[in-house]
XYZ file of C-alpha atoms in Angstrom:
717
model
C 35.919 74.833 -143.475
C 37.585 71.626 -142.309
C 36.134 70.080 -139.122
C 39.356 70.526 -137.149
C 39.554 74.181 -138.167
C 35.925 74.687 -137.184
C 36.552 73.086 -133.790
C 39.557 75.324 -133.102
C 37.610 78.412 -134.122
C 34.622 77.513 -131.917
C 36.936 76.882 -128.928
C 38.651 80.196 -129.569
C 35.372 82.081 -129.739
C 34.065 80.510 -126.536
C 37.342 81.157 -124.737
C 37.496 84.759 -125.919
C 33.888 85.293 -124.861
C 34.771 83.980 -121.390
C 37.765 86.288 -121.216
C 35.712 89.271 -122.339
C 33.151 88.485 -119.659
C 35.913 88.567 -117.053
C 37.511 91.757 -118.354
C 34.331 93.830 -118.311
C 31.883 91.678 -116.449
C 28.627 92.706 -114.848
C 27.141 89.461 -113.578
C 23.669 89.658 -112.076
C 22.475 86.877 -109.832
C 18.846 86.384 -108.842
C 17.733 89.247 -106.652
C 17.135 88.533 -102.973
C 15.227 90.357 -100.270
C 16.917 91.703 -97.156
C 16.171 91.629 -93.485
C 17.636 92.328 -90.070
C 19.014 90.281 -87.222
C 18.893 91.356 -83.593
C 22.030 91.989 -81.567
C 22.685 89.780 -78.582
C 24.620 92.389 -76.630
C 25.995 95.899 -77.338
C 27.711 98.622 -75.346
C 28.323 101.077 -78.199
C 31.952 99.996 -78.725
C 31.581 96.221 -78.848
C 28.850 93.786 -79.788
C 28.375 90.108 -79.132
C 26.594 88.123 -81.823
C 24.411 85.031 -81.461
C 27.353 82.695 -81.947
C 29.191 84.302 -79.002
C 31.766 86.220 -81.050
C 32.858 89.632 -79.809
C 33.227 92.410 -82.394
C 34.846 95.835 -81.985
C 33.685 99.092 -83.518
C 35.894 100.678 -86.217
C 35.558 103.551 -88.694
C 36.727 102.068 -91.993
C 37.168 98.871 -93.977
C 40.524 97.121 -94.231
C 41.543 94.642 -96.914
C 40.370 91.047 -96.594
C 38.705 91.350 -93.203
C 35.262 90.369 -91.919
C 32.746 92.877 -90.553
C 29.372 93.098 -88.844
C 27.279 96.076 -89.992
C 24.588 97.530 -87.749
C 22.002 100.269 -88.332
C 20.319 102.467 -85.757
C 16.557 102.206 -85.308
C 14.316 105.104 -84.334
C 14.286 103.900 -80.724
C 18.081 104.100 -80.604
C 18.736 100.355 -80.641
C 20.939 98.620 -83.219
C 20.039 95.791 -85.592
C 22.336 93.864 -87.901
C 22.289 94.266 -91.672
C 22.076 90.790 -93.232
C 22.396 89.369 -96.709
C 19.651 88.211 -99.031
C 16.958 87.541 -96.436
C 19.125 85.151 -94.420
C 18.973 86.214 -90.764
C 22.096 84.286 -89.869
C 24.209 85.849 -92.637
C 25.295 89.021 -90.874
C 29.066 88.620 -91.302
C 30.308 90.540 -94.330
C 33.733 89.979 -95.878
C 35.376 93.041 -97.425
C 37.599 92.448 -100.453
C 39.537 95.083 -102.419
C 40.822 94.099 -105.845
C 44.595 94.541 -105.924
C 46.296 91.882 -108.069
C 45.278 93.445 -111.369
C 46.855 95.572 -114.115
C 47.597 99.151 -113.150
C 45.054 100.437 -115.679
C 42.077 98.767 -113.985
C 39.512 100.817 -112.069
C 39.012 100.712 -108.288
C 36.870 97.823 -107.136
C 35.791 96.311 -103.817
C 32.872 94.220 -102.668
C 31.080 93.031 -99.534
C 29.841 89.445 -99.364
C 28.286 86.988 -96.939
C 28.459 83.220 -97.276
C 25.740 83.192 -99.947
C 25.309 86.750 -101.190
C 27.254 89.663 -102.657
C 26.244 93.255 -102.015
C 26.223 95.820 -104.821
C 24.221 98.731 -106.162
C 22.713 98.677 -109.654
C 21.070 101.769 -111.106
C 20.777 103.223 -107.623
C 19.076 100.129 -106.210
C 20.440 97.683 -103.668
C 21.335 94.285 -105.119
C 22.467 91.025 -103.558
C 24.415 89.979 -106.629
C 27.934 90.195 -107.976
C 29.026 93.063 -110.152
C 32.518 93.890 -111.374
C 34.061 96.196 -113.962
C 37.575 97.089 -115.034
C 36.654 100.438 -116.590
C 34.364 101.991 -113.942
C 35.064 102.498 -110.243
C 32.801 100.284 -108.133
C 33.653 100.184 -104.441
C 32.294 100.240 -100.897
C 33.565 102.609 -98.227
C 32.396 104.536 -95.171
C 31.553 108.228 -95.002
C 31.277 109.112 -91.349
C 28.397 106.945 -90.111
C 27.161 106.129 -93.625
C 27.818 103.047 -95.742
C 28.706 104.302 -99.217
C 28.833 102.709 -102.667
C 30.695 104.647 -105.359
C 29.972 104.006 -109.009
C 32.246 105.877 -111.377
C 32.203 108.985 -109.198
C 28.548 108.843 -108.126
C 27.897 108.059 -104.445
C 24.952 106.052 -103.089
C 24.203 105.452 -99.406
C 22.564 102.611 -97.507
C 19.052 103.649 -96.407
C 16.969 101.974 -93.687
C 13.184 102.010 -93.317
C 12.117 99.800 -90.419
C 8.467 99.865 -91.518
C 9.127 98.385 -94.965
C 8.931 94.670 -95.811
C 12.398 94.999 -97.356
C 13.898 97.596 -95.000
C 17.131 98.360 -96.832
C 17.610 100.369 -100.019
C 20.059 102.848 -101.536
C 19.762 106.614 -101.874
C 21.770 109.343 -103.555
C 20.781 111.778 -100.788
C 23.365 111.786 -97.986
C 20.707 113.147 -95.575
C 18.618 109.982 -96.027
C 21.506 107.648 -95.210
C 21.094 105.183 -92.368
C 23.253 105.669 -89.279
C 25.643 102.772 -89.625
C 28.276 101.261 -87.367
C 30.799 98.665 -88.508
C 32.533 96.144 -86.268
C 35.434 93.758 -86.812
C 37.791 91.541 -84.832
C 41.262 90.035 -85.162
C 44.811 91.276 -84.613
C 44.137 94.587 -86.382
C 41.106 96.764 -85.628
C 40.947 100.472 -86.576
C 44.449 101.572 -87.555
C 46.022 104.274 -85.404
C 49.691 104.664 -86.398
C 50.525 107.694 -88.520
C 54.329 107.662 -88.415
C 56.066 104.274 -88.446
C 59.178 103.550 -86.361
C 62.295 103.928 -88.480
C 66.069 103.881 -88.163
C 67.362 106.902 -90.054
C 70.930 105.565 -90.289
C 72.799 102.321 -90.000
C 75.689 102.111 -87.505
C 79.127 100.548 -87.610
C 80.117 97.638 -85.442
C 82.518 98.667 -82.677
C 82.049 102.400 -83.243
C 80.597 103.041 -79.773
C 77.224 104.049 -81.206
C 74.457 105.028 -78.789
C 71.456 102.805 -78.170
C 68.951 103.566 -80.950
C 65.652 105.334 -80.297
C 62.418 104.621 -82.143
C 59.121 106.460 -82.095
C 55.624 106.390 -83.544
C 52.927 109.032 -83.801
C 49.163 108.541 -83.681
C 46.804 109.237 -86.557
C 44.391 111.254 -84.402
C 44.877 113.438 -81.319
C 41.659 112.009 -79.875
C 43.058 108.474 -79.516
C 43.456 107.396 -75.886
C 46.088 104.657 -75.622
C 45.313 101.633 -73.452
C 48.463 99.643 -74.195
C 51.796 100.318 -75.912
C 54.195 97.413 -76.313
C 57.540 97.594 -78.092
C 59.146 94.474 -79.527
C 62.853 93.957 -80.253
C 63.795 90.758 -82.094
C 60.819 88.938 -80.576
C 61.104 90.241 -76.998
C 58.289 92.466 -75.660
C 58.720 95.639 -73.584
C 55.633 97.293 -72.060
C 56.551 100.977 -71.875
C 53.275 102.888 -72.445
C 55.302 105.516 -74.329
C 55.392 106.342 -78.026
C 59.195 106.692 -77.918
C 61.440 103.765 -77.051
C 65.188 103.394 -76.545
C 66.412 99.903 -77.420
C 69.296 99.634 -74.934
C 69.780 95.963 -75.722
C 70.874 96.836 -79.289
C 73.927 98.819 -78.131
C 77.298 97.156 -78.626
C 76.011 94.338 -80.821
C 77.963 92.585 -83.563
C 77.195 93.182 -87.232
C 73.701 92.072 -88.195
C 70.092 93.045 -88.770
C 67.617 93.663 -85.946
C 63.883 94.365 -86.096
C 61.906 96.706 -83.858
C 58.141 97.250 -83.902
C 55.375 98.733 -81.774
C 51.909 97.386 -80.866
C 49.217 99.870 -79.813
C 45.706 99.426 -78.428
C 43.376 102.328 -77.692
C 39.964 103.946 -77.997
C 38.336 107.338 -78.490
C 35.296 109.156 -77.115
C 33.134 107.985 -80.029
C 33.631 104.340 -79.070
C 36.072 103.453 -81.866
C 38.506 100.709 -80.834
C 42.077 100.891 -82.149
C 44.551 98.044 -82.461
C 47.565 98.005 -84.789
C 51.076 96.632 -85.053
C 53.577 98.900 -86.778
C 55.894 97.916 -89.580
C 59.168 96.344 -88.539
C 61.956 98.916 -88.422
C 65.289 97.501 -89.553
C 68.254 98.428 -87.383
C 71.440 97.609 -89.280
C 74.830 97.171 -87.636
C 77.468 96.872 -90.356
C 81.162 96.125 -90.458
C 81.451 98.560 -93.341
C 80.299 99.319 -96.883
C 81.195 97.516 -100.101
C 82.579 100.260 -102.383
C 80.914 100.779 -105.764
C 78.069 98.395 -104.978
C 74.294 98.399 -104.863
C 71.353 96.072 -104.486
C 68.378 96.438 -106.799
C 64.956 94.839 -107.083
C 61.623 95.375 -108.779
C 58.016 94.329 -108.248
C 57.941 94.078 -104.468
C 54.137 94.602 -104.637
C 53.652 95.600 -100.984
C 55.660 92.672 -99.541
C 57.944 95.230 -97.939
C 59.440 92.872 -95.371
C 61.277 91.233 -98.279
C 63.385 94.391 -98.651
C 64.737 93.828 -95.153
C 65.275 90.171 -95.997
C 67.328 91.189 -99.052
C 69.553 93.444 -96.936
C 70.020 90.715 -94.350
C 70.822 88.134 -97.032
C 73.436 90.454 -98.526
C 75.072 90.993 -95.150
C 75.174 87.257 -94.517
C 76.964 86.745 -97.829
C 79.489 89.524 -97.282
C 80.271 88.798 -93.664
C 78.480 91.856 -92.297
C 79.083 94.480 -95.011
C 76.292 96.446 -96.658
C 75.869 97.808 -100.201
C 76.458 101.488 -100.831
C 73.050 102.037 -102.394
C 69.589 100.525 -102.833
C 67.769 101.068 -106.141
C 64.027 100.293 -106.146
C 63.049 99.592 -109.760
C 59.290 100.021 -109.703
C 55.993 98.368 -108.767
C 56.136 98.966 -105.055
C 52.341 98.666 -104.802
C 49.431 96.597 -106.159
C 46.293 97.442 -108.037
C 45.381 100.563 -109.981
C 48.105 103.223 -109.969
C 47.472 105.561 -106.990
C 47.925 109.303 -107.270
C 51.230 110.767 -106.191
C 50.028 112.264 -102.898
C 48.461 108.982 -101.779
C 51.627 107.092 -102.714
C 53.772 109.476 -100.686
C 51.368 109.526 -97.737
C 50.519 105.824 -97.432
C 53.122 103.619 -99.082
C 56.561 105.225 -98.834
C 56.251 105.492 -95.020
C 55.821 101.693 -94.987
C 58.880 101.160 -97.205
C 61.353 103.419 -95.424
C 61.538 101.381 -92.170
C 62.708 98.374 -94.202
C 65.709 100.214 -95.690
C 67.732 100.169 -92.477
C 69.167 103.649 -93.021
C 70.915 102.652 -96.273
C 70.814 105.358 -98.955
C 68.030 104.631 -101.470
C 66.664 105.994 -104.747
C 63.420 105.127 -106.525
C 62.132 104.367 -110.018
C 58.428 103.916 -110.768
C 56.718 100.978 -112.446
C 53.328 100.657 -114.097
C 51.670 100.508 -110.646
C 53.492 103.573 -109.248
C 53.142 107.277 -110.093
C 56.361 108.617 -111.609
C 55.981 111.926 -109.820
C 56.142 110.237 -106.406
C 59.246 108.200 -107.331
C 61.032 111.322 -108.529
C 60.009 113.235 -105.393
C 61.450 110.497 -103.187
C 64.738 110.531 -105.100
C 64.920 114.326 -104.900
C 64.193 114.129 -101.179
C 67.108 111.697 -100.748
C 69.293 114.460 -102.276
C 72.045 112.194 -103.553
C 72.837 114.013 -106.759
C 69.376 113.910 -108.333
C 68.778 116.491 -111.012
C 67.155 119.605 -109.552
C 64.656 119.683 -112.410
C 63.870 115.967 -112.163
C 60.534 115.340 -113.850
C 57.913 112.649 -113.326
C 59.483 110.824 -116.269
C 62.766 110.381 -114.417
C 66.359 111.398 -115.098
C 69.564 111.491 -113.060
C 68.699 110.303 -109.525
C 72.145 109.439 -108.111
C 75.672 110.732 -108.743
C 78.325 109.238 -106.483
C 80.763 112.071 -107.222
C 78.326 114.886 -106.550
C 78.602 117.438 -103.776
C 75.144 116.298 -102.654
C 76.438 112.812 -101.824
C 79.385 114.300 -99.951
C 76.975 116.435 -97.929
C 74.028 114.057 -97.448
C 75.231 110.550 -98.175
C 76.076 107.879 -95.623
C 76.491 104.454 -97.188
C 76.554 105.962 -100.694
C 79.785 107.824 -99.953
C 81.404 104.519 -100.926
C 79.763 104.623 -104.377
C 81.865 107.360 -105.935
C 82.061 105.476 -109.222
C 78.333 104.968 -109.787
C 75.641 107.060 -111.490
C 71.947 106.136 -111.742
C 69.570 107.347 -114.449
C 65.853 106.507 -114.074
C 63.107 105.896 -116.633
C 59.725 105.988 -114.858
C 57.300 103.658 -116.602
C 53.884 105.337 -116.688
C 55.174 108.894 -116.909
C 57.952 108.213 -119.419
C 56.672 105.663 -121.922
C 52.873 105.561 -121.643
C 51.017 107.490 -124.329
C 47.329 108.075 -125.040
C 45.787 108.665 -128.466
C 42.043 109.201 -128.289
C 40.768 106.040 -126.560
C 43.856 103.976 -127.299
C 46.878 103.308 -125.081
C 50.310 102.569 -126.392
C 53.837 102.473 -125.036
C 56.920 103.885 -126.717
C 60.427 105.024 -125.837
C 60.124 107.956 -128.234
C 59.802 110.369 -125.308
C 62.784 108.826 -123.507
C 65.456 108.631 -126.179
C 66.208 112.364 -126.222
C 66.601 112.668 -122.427
C 68.698 109.483 -122.287
C 70.990 110.757 -125.019
C 71.358 114.099 -123.245
C 72.337 112.289 -120.022
C 74.850 110.042 -121.809
C 76.301 112.983 -123.706
C 76.801 114.991 -120.508
C 78.301 111.964 -118.777
C 80.728 111.344 -121.640
C 82.312 114.805 -121.274
C 84.132 113.907 -118.074
C 83.676 110.143 -118.027
C 86.275 108.361 -115.946
C 85.196 104.746 -115.704
C 82.049 105.041 -113.555
C 79.415 102.319 -113.651
C 76.344 103.865 -115.292
C 73.111 102.254 -114.142
C 70.056 102.903 -116.289
C 67.141 101.786 -114.116
C 63.842 101.315 -115.935
C 60.877 99.165 -115.020
C 60.403 98.033 -118.620
C 62.955 96.188 -120.725
C 64.318 96.417 -124.254
C 63.795 92.897 -125.619
C 60.877 91.189 -127.354
C 59.348 88.702 -124.949
C 59.483 85.148 -126.244
C 61.556 86.107 -129.275
C 64.769 86.883 -127.396
C 66.416 83.426 -126.926
C 67.005 84.113 -123.219
C 63.300 84.874 -122.719
C 62.119 81.719 -120.953
C 59.975 80.736 -117.981
C 61.479 79.490 -114.689
C 61.459 75.899 -116.011
C 63.484 76.927 -119.059
C 60.588 76.681 -121.508
C 60.025 79.359 -124.121
C 57.245 81.855 -123.490
C 54.942 83.078 -126.247
C 56.344 85.657 -128.645
C 55.213 89.246 -128.082
C 53.267 88.135 -124.997
C 51.955 91.049 -122.943
C 51.434 93.072 -126.108
C 52.683 96.649 -126.347
C 52.861 97.199 -122.562
C 55.724 94.679 -122.419
C 57.175 95.030 -125.923
C 57.799 98.759 -126.064
C 57.969 100.643 -129.368
C 61.446 101.899 -130.296
C 63.194 99.562 -127.862
C 65.663 98.860 -130.657
C 66.456 102.576 -131.016
C 67.066 102.997 -127.282
C 69.276 99.883 -127.160
C 71.241 101.178 -130.162
C 71.733 104.561 -128.484
C 73.079 102.997 -125.288
C 75.288 100.695 -127.351
C 76.809 103.617 -129.235
C 77.927 105.444 -126.086
C 79.219 102.274 -124.456
C 81.332 101.569 -127.550
C 82.487 105.104 -128.357
C 83.532 106.103 -124.831
C 84.259 102.715 -123.301
C 81.425 103.292 -120.843
C 80.466 100.699 -118.266
C 76.673 100.654 -118.600
C 74.175 98.291 -117.000
C 70.471 98.432 -117.828
C 68.244 96.947 -115.093
C 64.488 96.426 -115.300
C 61.581 94.307 -113.999
C 57.904 94.054 -114.994
C 57.959 90.724 -116.874
C 57.078 88.406 -113.981
C 53.365 88.589 -114.778
C 54.190 87.093 -118.189
C 56.041 84.208 -116.513
C 59.459 85.323 -117.741
C 62.382 84.271 -115.539
C 65.066 86.848 -114.734
C 67.588 86.987 -117.581
C 71.024 88.547 -117.983
C 72.866 89.426 -121.192
C 76.418 90.764 -121.223
C 78.713 92.273 -123.840
C 78.879 90.057 -126.891
C 75.384 88.595 -126.435
C 72.757 89.601 -128.978
C 69.516 91.325 -127.977
C 66.312 91.218 -130.039
C 64.334 94.442 -129.599
C 61.067 95.857 -130.904
C 61.067 98.576 -133.517
C 57.271 98.756 -133.797
C 54.813 96.631 -131.846
C 51.941 97.473 -134.201
C 53.882 96.318 -137.242
C 55.593 93.482 -135.289
C 59.014 94.624 -136.539
C 62.212 94.073 -134.597
C 65.973 94.068 -134.895
C 68.915 92.246 -133.350
C 72.212 93.820 -132.318
C 75.280 92.686 -130.334
C 75.342 94.264 -126.885
C 78.083 96.567 -125.645
C 76.491 96.871 -122.199
C 75.044 94.583 -119.526
C 71.304 94.003 -119.624
C 69.401 92.200 -116.859
C 66.327 91.940 -114.700
C 67.014 93.471 -111.307
C 65.079 90.657 -109.587
C 61.367 90.251 -108.897
C 61.285 90.581 -105.115
C 57.643 89.612 -104.528
C 56.282 86.072 -104.319
C 52.674 86.312 -105.435
C 52.439 86.993 -109.191
C 53.672 84.882 -112.079
C 57.374 84.037 -111.978
C 58.210 86.370 -109.073
C 60.107 84.408 -106.443
C 61.767 86.754 -103.925
C 64.856 87.554 -106.008
C 67.047 90.658 -105.975
C 70.369 91.629 -107.523
C 73.637 92.522 -105.802
C 76.124 94.304 -108.088
C 79.655 95.162 -106.975
C 83.177 95.885 -108.197
C 85.114 92.648 -108.331
C 88.820 92.978 -109.098
C 89.234 93.986 -112.746
C 85.521 93.720 -113.461
C 82.099 93.565 -111.883
C 79.950 90.850 -110.363
C 76.190 90.491 -110.691
C 74.575 88.120 -108.190
C 70.882 87.330 -108.545
C 69.934 86.097 -105.065
C 66.786 84.454 -103.735
C 66.082 85.549 -100.172
C 64.428 82.511 -98.641
C 67.029 79.861 -99.571
C 70.054 82.001 -100.563
C 70.238 80.491 -104.049
C 72.589 82.562 -106.215
C 73.067 82.981 -109.954
C 76.485 84.594 -110.366
C 77.616 86.452 -113.483
C 80.823 88.384 -114.089
C 81.145 91.187 -116.619
C 84.154 93.175 -117.696
C 85.153 96.720 -116.816
C 85.315 98.215 -120.329
C 87.187 101.258 -119.087
C 89.694 99.385 -116.923
C 92.633 99.826 -119.282
C 92.594 103.603 -118.948
C 90.574 104.310 -115.814
C 92.100 105.095 -112.481
C 90.116 103.958 -109.494
C 89.428 106.907 -107.246
C 89.461 105.884 -103.607
C 86.328 106.927 -101.743
C 86.054 107.242 -98.024
C 83.008 106.990 -95.783
C 82.139 108.947 -92.633
C 84.192 107.685 -89.715
C 81.223 106.976 -87.481
C 78.944 105.119 -89.867
C 80.816 103.564 -92.746
C 84.352 102.657 -91.782
C 85.965 100.310 -92.395
C 85.071 100.075 -96.083
C 85.949 96.740 -97.722
C 88.124 96.955 -100.794
C 86.750 93.984 -102.701
C 83.918 91.548 -102.378
C 84.720 88.782 -104.801
C 82.167 86.036 -105.037
C 83.765 84.263 -107.960
C 86.748 81.990 -108.217
C 87.039 82.748 -111.930
C 88.064 85.773 -113.968
C 85.788 88.801 -113.817
C 85.908 89.035 -117.600
C 84.749 85.477 -118.228
C 81.063 86.443 -118.437
C 80.111 83.064 -117.012
C 76.984 82.335 -115.045
C 76.774 79.861 -112.183
C 74.599 78.916 -109.237
C 75.420 77.972 -105.659
C 73.689 77.575 -102.330
C 75.512 80.232 -100.335
C 74.454 78.667 -97.063
C 76.996 75.918 -97.708
C 79.962 77.267 -95.781
C 82.326 74.773 -97.421
C 81.904 76.672 -100.688
C 82.832 80.003 -99.106
C 86.372 80.661 -100.356
C 86.806 84.322 -101.244
C 87.470 87.047 -98.735
C 86.311 90.593 -98.070
C 89.087 92.800 -96.745
C 88.760 96.089 -94.873
C 91.113 98.939 -95.722
C 90.933 101.294 -92.752
C 94.159 99.992 -91.183
C 96.390 96.948 -91.069
C 94.715 95.869 -87.861
C 91.271 96.292 -89.343
C 92.405 94.354 -92.381
C 93.246 91.455 -90.135
C 90.154 91.621 -87.930
C 87.454 92.314 -90.474
C 88.048 89.592 -93.052
C 84.749 88.068 -94.122
C 83.981 85.176 -96.387
C 81.504 85.217 -99.228
C 80.123 82.258 -101.129
C 82.158 81.104 -104.103
C 80.696 79.828 -107.347
C 81.421 76.160 -107.929
C 78.513 74.931 -110.062
C 78.503 74.929 -113.845
C 74.785 75.731 -113.889
C 73.968 78.235 -116.655
C 70.171 78.292 -116.657
C 67.532 80.120 -114.672
C 66.765 79.729 -110.991
C 64.658 76.671 -110.092
C 60.880 76.799 -110.426
C 59.067 76.979 -107.106
C 55.432 76.881 -108.102
C 54.562 80.554 -108.640
C 51.695 80.912 -111.081
C 49.987 83.579 -113.126
C 46.486 84.395 -111.782
C 43.806 82.247 -113.407
C 41.950 85.175 -114.947
C 45.089 86.413 -116.649
C 45.765 82.968 -118.095
C 42.167 82.790 -119.373
C 42.706 86.014 -121.295
C 46.109 85.009 -122.645
C 44.901 81.572 -123.736
C 41.775 83.069 -125.264
C 43.753 85.481 -127.403
C 46.127 82.735 -128.528
C 43.231 80.411 -129.396
C 41.392 83.169 -131.239
C 44.467 83.999 -133.330
C 44.954 80.298 -134.050
C 41.303 79.914 -135.034
C 41.375 82.986 -137.276
C 44.510 81.689 -138.977
C 42.888 78.289 -139.495
C 39.785 79.906 -140.969
C 41.882 81.990 -143.342
C 43.788 78.929 -144.530
C 40.572 76.947 -145.015
C 39.267 79.591 -147.440
C 42.300 79.340 -149.703
């Protein structure tokens, strides 16, 4: 073997070993003893520690917060649980692993300044331990501190006569009586139902002042303070229901309402929580045949409200007819459906501002929950909608006429969902692989049914995963414009039979003149910038990931990322898409919320030559007047050109949005939107978002190992 080949191979092996250690690590530090530290002051609900800090009793751990843990002695007094024999290390930080692949196990740890707390073979350990295949996490069970290891529970035990007083036990009856204390803006959470605006209102319609309410998580909570906040102004009402009189008669815009609650219960638990912001939207009207879409919000739910507000600023106060959430609403291991519906969707709904919304699941979301939310919206979703997805919106359906508000303006739009985990994930023995083989039949059935009475609608196929080979498709680049590695992300990002699904969609678009747009997300963790391909562009798609085979075909539909709305992983940078009818074609604006940067693309209406536009009307109270057009381009809609502009520059705002309710409304409700003046054709600017270090270690290790293996093979020839 040549020296340079040997060096590469050694580097690869070391790097891969490091990556393997991270992926399934169990790192054991030197064992420490444990001790106790006396409380300075305690009244059962609060304690004061030696440094003068005041801590408040709670029932459960919350992400990324610090805690003091006490145990009860036989004489009824409390002592502090400390780390590794250090009497002054009684402050424990609780961390729950979230920014990881959806397939990872549950993991959390408690740590002091110098020590980590874990349980190994049923014994207490002041060392670090982590796994991606077995659940390892701390929690509370009543008054017990519990460590769960792959389904087995162990409890903190206290023996005040022992030299090392703390240990672990599998017997719940032997568990120490534990209290946990924390401080900060949030203590024990107490809000069960978040404040929410069920509907948007129309400017000048004489709408009533909106009411908001919250409910408490437990009937035993005694409230000490209830403060409502409207756009930064506080109102002390001491009631769980609040009427925001100051929001009546306002001009078009977005307003935010929240509630702050403090309380206690008879057990001495102290409650303090601020609710989610509830968006209250006052609109001039609805853009017909329009929607905003985004993926990968990853629990940064306030960015949904920011996207709505940004859209309204660009359209002069008009809202889209529909919101389509394209997966990965949460972080960490995929939760079960009930937990998703109980915990996360109630945090998302307040940010929607009463605009009609449908959901698609990603690799971090359960498909069943996404489908249930779309069925609950009742906007034309298939009655037999499965966890894998299907028809979730039909603008011409009786359901929209009966239940829709903003979506009444979207009579020429249908949405078909492909839920990631439920639809394309497969298991064979101990192996995982991803294929569209279970999706092609249902997609073809949908397209076939749609073709029977197709009349020019825009067909949105919303799927968290894409159809192209990462790094091999020419448009597959990072935010700086550099090429990313071919087939990066393996099978989970380069789905088997992508080529067959793309060919199927192509065939219906060509045969029936269908307007089809395929929107997806997912690729931000592989540093891919949002791309868009329109009719005439080629797409390179996987046939088989295992065999590394692929094919290229010219597109007959529009294919694009919907916009990574989060800001914390890889290339995600707070982007979303705004799609709308624009004269003889359609416009696709990829918009960044925090600086209003826009990448504008026009694509043709393939059915325009024979289609007749059916006028849709909205309910008089909530959606009139409806604007007829919302052009954001000074060029032809069929040009398929891409450009970028800073929409905050009012000098570039040249195109108008016109209302159609009456001649007078036409005159009064004109609104400008940003025009496209730049010849920029690349991706949005890089703003410093990076892939997590551990992920890059793994990726680089694999690449180095492959390189080393190749070098070794060549050296033997």
